[in-house]
Coordinates of C-alpha atoms in Angstrom, one line a residue:
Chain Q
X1 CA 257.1 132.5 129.4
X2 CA 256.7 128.9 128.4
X3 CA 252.9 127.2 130.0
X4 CA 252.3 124.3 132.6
X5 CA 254.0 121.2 131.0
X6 CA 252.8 117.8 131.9
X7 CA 254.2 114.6 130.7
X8 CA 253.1 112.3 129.4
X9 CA 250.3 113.3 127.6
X10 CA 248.7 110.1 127.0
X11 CA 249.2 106.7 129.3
X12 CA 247.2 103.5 129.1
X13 CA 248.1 101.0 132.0
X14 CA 246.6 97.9 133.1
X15 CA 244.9 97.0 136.5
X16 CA 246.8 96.7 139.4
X17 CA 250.0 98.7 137.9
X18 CA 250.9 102.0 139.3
X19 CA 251.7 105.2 137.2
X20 CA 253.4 108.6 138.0
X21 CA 252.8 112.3 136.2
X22 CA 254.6 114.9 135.7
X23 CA 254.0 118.3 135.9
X24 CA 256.2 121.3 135.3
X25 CA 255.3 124.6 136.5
X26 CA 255.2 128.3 135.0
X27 CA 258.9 129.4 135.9
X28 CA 258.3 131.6 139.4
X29 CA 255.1 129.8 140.6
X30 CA 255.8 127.9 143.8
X31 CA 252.3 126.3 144.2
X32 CA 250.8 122.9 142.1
X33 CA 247.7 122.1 142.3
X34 CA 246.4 118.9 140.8
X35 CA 242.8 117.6 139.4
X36 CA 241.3 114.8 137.9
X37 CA 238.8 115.3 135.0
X38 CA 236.2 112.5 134.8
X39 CA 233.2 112.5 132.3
X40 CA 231.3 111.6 135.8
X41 CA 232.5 114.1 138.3
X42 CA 233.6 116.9 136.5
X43 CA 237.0 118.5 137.8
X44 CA 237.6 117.3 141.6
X45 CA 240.9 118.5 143.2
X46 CA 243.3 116.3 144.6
X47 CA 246.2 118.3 146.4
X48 CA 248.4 121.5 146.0
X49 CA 251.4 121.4 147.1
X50 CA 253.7 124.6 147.7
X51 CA 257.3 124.8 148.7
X52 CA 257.6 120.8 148.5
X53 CA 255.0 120.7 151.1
X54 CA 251.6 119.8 150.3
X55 CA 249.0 122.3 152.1
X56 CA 245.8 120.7 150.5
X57 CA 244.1 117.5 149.8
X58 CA 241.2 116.7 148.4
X59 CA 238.9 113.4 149.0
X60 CA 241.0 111.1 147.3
X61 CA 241.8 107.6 148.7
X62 CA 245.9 107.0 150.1
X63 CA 246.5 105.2 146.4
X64 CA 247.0 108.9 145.1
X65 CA 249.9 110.6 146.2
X66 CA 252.1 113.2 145.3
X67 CA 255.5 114.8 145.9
X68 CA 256.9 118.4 145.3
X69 CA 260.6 118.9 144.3
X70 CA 262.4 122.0 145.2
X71 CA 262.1 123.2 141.3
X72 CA 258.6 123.3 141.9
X73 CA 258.3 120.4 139.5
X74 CA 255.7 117.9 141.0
X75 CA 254.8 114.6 140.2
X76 CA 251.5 112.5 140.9
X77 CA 251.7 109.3 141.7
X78 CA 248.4 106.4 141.6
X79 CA 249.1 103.1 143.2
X80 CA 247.3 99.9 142.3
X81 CA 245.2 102.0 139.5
X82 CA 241.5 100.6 139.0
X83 CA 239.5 101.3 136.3
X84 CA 237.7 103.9 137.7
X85 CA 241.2 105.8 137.4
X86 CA 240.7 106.3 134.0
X87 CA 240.1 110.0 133.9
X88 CA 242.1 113.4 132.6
X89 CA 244.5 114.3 134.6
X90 CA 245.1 118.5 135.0
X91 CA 247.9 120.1 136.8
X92 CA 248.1 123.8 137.6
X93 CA 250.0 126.4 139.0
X94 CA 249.9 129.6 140.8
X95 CA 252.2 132.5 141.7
X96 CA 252.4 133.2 145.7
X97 CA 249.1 133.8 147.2
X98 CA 247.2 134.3 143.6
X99 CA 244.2 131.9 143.3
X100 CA 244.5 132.7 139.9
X101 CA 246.0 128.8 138.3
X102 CA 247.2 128.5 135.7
X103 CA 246.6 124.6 133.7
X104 CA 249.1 122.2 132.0
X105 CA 247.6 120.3 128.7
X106 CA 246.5 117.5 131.2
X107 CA 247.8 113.9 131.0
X108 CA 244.6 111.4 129.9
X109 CA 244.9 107.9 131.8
X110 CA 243.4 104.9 130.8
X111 CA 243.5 102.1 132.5
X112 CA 242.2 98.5 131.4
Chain E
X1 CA 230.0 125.1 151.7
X2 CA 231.3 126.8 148.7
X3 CA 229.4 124.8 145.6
X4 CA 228.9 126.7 142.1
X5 CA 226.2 125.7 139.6
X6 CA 226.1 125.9 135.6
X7 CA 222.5 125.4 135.2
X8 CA 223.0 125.1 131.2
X9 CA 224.8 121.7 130.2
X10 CA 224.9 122.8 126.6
X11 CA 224.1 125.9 124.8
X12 CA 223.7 126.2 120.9
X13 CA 224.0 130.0 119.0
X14 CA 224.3 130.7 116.0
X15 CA 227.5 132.2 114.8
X16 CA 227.6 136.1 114.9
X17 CA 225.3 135.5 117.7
X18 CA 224.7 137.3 121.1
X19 CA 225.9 134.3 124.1
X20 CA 225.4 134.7 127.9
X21 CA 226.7 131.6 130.2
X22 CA 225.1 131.6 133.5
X23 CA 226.9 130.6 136.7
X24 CA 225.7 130.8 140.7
X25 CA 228.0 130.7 143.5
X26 CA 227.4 130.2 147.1
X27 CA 229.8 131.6 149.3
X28 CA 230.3 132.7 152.6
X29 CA 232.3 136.4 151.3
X30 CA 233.6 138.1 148.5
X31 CA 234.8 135.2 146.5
X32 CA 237.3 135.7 144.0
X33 CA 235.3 133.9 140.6
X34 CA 237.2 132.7 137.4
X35 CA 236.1 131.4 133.9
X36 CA 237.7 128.8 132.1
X37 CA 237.4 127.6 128.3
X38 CA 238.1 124.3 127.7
X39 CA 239.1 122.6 124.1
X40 CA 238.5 118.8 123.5
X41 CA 241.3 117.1 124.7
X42 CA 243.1 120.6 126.0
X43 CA 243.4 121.7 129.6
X44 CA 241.8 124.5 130.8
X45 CA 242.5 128.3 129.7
X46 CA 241.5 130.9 131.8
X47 CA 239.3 133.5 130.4
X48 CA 238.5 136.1 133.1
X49 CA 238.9 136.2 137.1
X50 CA 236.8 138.5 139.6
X51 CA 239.0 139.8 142.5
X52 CA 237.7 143.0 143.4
X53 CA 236.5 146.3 142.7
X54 CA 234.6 146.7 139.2
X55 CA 231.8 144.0 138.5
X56 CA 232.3 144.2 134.6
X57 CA 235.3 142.6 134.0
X58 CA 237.1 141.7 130.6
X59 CA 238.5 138.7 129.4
X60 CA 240.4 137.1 126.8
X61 CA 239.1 136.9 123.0
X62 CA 236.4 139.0 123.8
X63 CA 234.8 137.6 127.0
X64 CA 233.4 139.4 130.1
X65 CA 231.8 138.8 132.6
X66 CA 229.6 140.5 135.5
X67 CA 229.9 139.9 139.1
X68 CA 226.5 140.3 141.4
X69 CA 226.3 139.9 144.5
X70 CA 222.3 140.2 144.7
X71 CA 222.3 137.5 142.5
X72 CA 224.9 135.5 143.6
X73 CA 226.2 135.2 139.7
X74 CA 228.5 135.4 137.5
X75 CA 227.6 135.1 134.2
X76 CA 230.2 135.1 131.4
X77 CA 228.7 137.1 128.0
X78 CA 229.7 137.5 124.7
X79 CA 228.8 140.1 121.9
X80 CA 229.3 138.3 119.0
X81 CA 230.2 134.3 119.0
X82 CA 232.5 133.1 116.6
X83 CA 233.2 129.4 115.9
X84 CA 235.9 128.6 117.2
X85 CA 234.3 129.5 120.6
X86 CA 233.1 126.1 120.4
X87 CA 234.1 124.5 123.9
X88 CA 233.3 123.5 127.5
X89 CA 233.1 126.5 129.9
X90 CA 233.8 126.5 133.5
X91 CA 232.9 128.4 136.4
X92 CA 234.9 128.2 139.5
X93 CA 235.1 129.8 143.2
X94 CA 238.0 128.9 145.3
X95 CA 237.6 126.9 148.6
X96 CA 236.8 128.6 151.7
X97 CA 239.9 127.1 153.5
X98 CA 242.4 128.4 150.8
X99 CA 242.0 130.5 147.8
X100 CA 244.4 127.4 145.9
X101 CA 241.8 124.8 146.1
X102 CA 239.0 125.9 142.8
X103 CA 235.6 124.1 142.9
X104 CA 234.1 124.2 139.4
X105 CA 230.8 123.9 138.3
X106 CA 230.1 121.2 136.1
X107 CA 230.5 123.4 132.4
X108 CA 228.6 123.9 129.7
X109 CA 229.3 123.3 126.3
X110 CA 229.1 125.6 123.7
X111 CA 228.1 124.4 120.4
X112 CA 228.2 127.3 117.2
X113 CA 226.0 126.6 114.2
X114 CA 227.1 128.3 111.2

């Protein structure tokens, strides 16, 4: 069974631009959670969606957003990126009510 | 709140070597606890997960790991360390509100001397 996918893996924007992710689930996993990976703050969630809906968000300001597609497939979006953004980006996804998640490769954002 | 510590930032052992990663929770009931191994520039693998029932549980490549509750740990051991163990190693506990949102300790990395 083929792993999380994210695309891309690497991404280097400017200031002020916005930037969406991609991430593709394990095929039968409903729920994707996301996380940003910063040498600073270690691994801090941001949402999880499940069924297109999302059901968690962490404490993230409005420029990060997501959406859930009915494939499961889920994108990240970060408005008017600051250079703080810079960080890995880890997607992951679980089966039903498992807690058990399962990580993509993780997209690394830089932004200058 | 639910809040795991990794009191060791790094760790160096010789290859061959014995290795024992130490990780507290604090939680309110039975968490459910993972590991996960992380490469540089990788995302995270997941080595072993607590739900229930036996403490000792096995892992991938030779991991385990022993759930206390006394102790409030779960400390991730090794028999014999081999160098491409080299990596960051993360504990986690799921939130309180929903077993989908993980709160990781802050890793330690492994380093394997030859």
């Amino acid at each position: 069974k083929a792993g999380v996918t994210q695309t891309p893996r690497y991404l280097i924007k400017t200031r002020g631009q916005q930037v969406t992710l991609s991430c593709s689930p394990i095929s039968g996993h409903r729920s994707v959670s996301w996380y940003q990976q910063t040498p600073g703050q270690g691994l801090q969630f941001l949402f999880e969606y499940f069924s297109e809906t999302q059901r968690n968000k962490g404490n993230f300001p409005g420029r990060f957003s997501g959406r859930q597609f009915s494939n499961s497939r889920s994108e990240m979006n970060v408005s008017t990126l600051e250079l703080g953004d810079s960080a890995l980006y880890l997607c992951a996804s679980s089966w039903g009510t498992s807690a058990e998640q399962y990580f993509g490769p993780g997209t690394r954002l830089t932004v200058t | 709140a639910q809040s795991v510590t990794q009191p060791d930032i790094h760790i160096t052992v010789s290859e061959g070597a014995s290795l024992e990663l130490r990780c507290n929770y604090s939680y309110g009931a039975t968490p459910y606890l993972f590991w996960y191994v992380q490469s540089p520039g990788q995302g995270l693998q997941l080595l072993l997960k607590y739900f229930s029932g036996d403490t000792l549980v096995q892992g991938i490549k030779g991991f385990e790991a022993e759930f206390k509750r006394s102790q409030s740990s779960f400390n991730l051991r090794k028999p014999s360390v081999h160098w491409s163990d080299a990596a960051e190693y993360f504990c986690a506990v799921p939130r309180g509100d929903s077993s989908y949102k993980l709160i990781f300790g802050s890793g330690t990395r492994l380093l394997v001397r030859p």
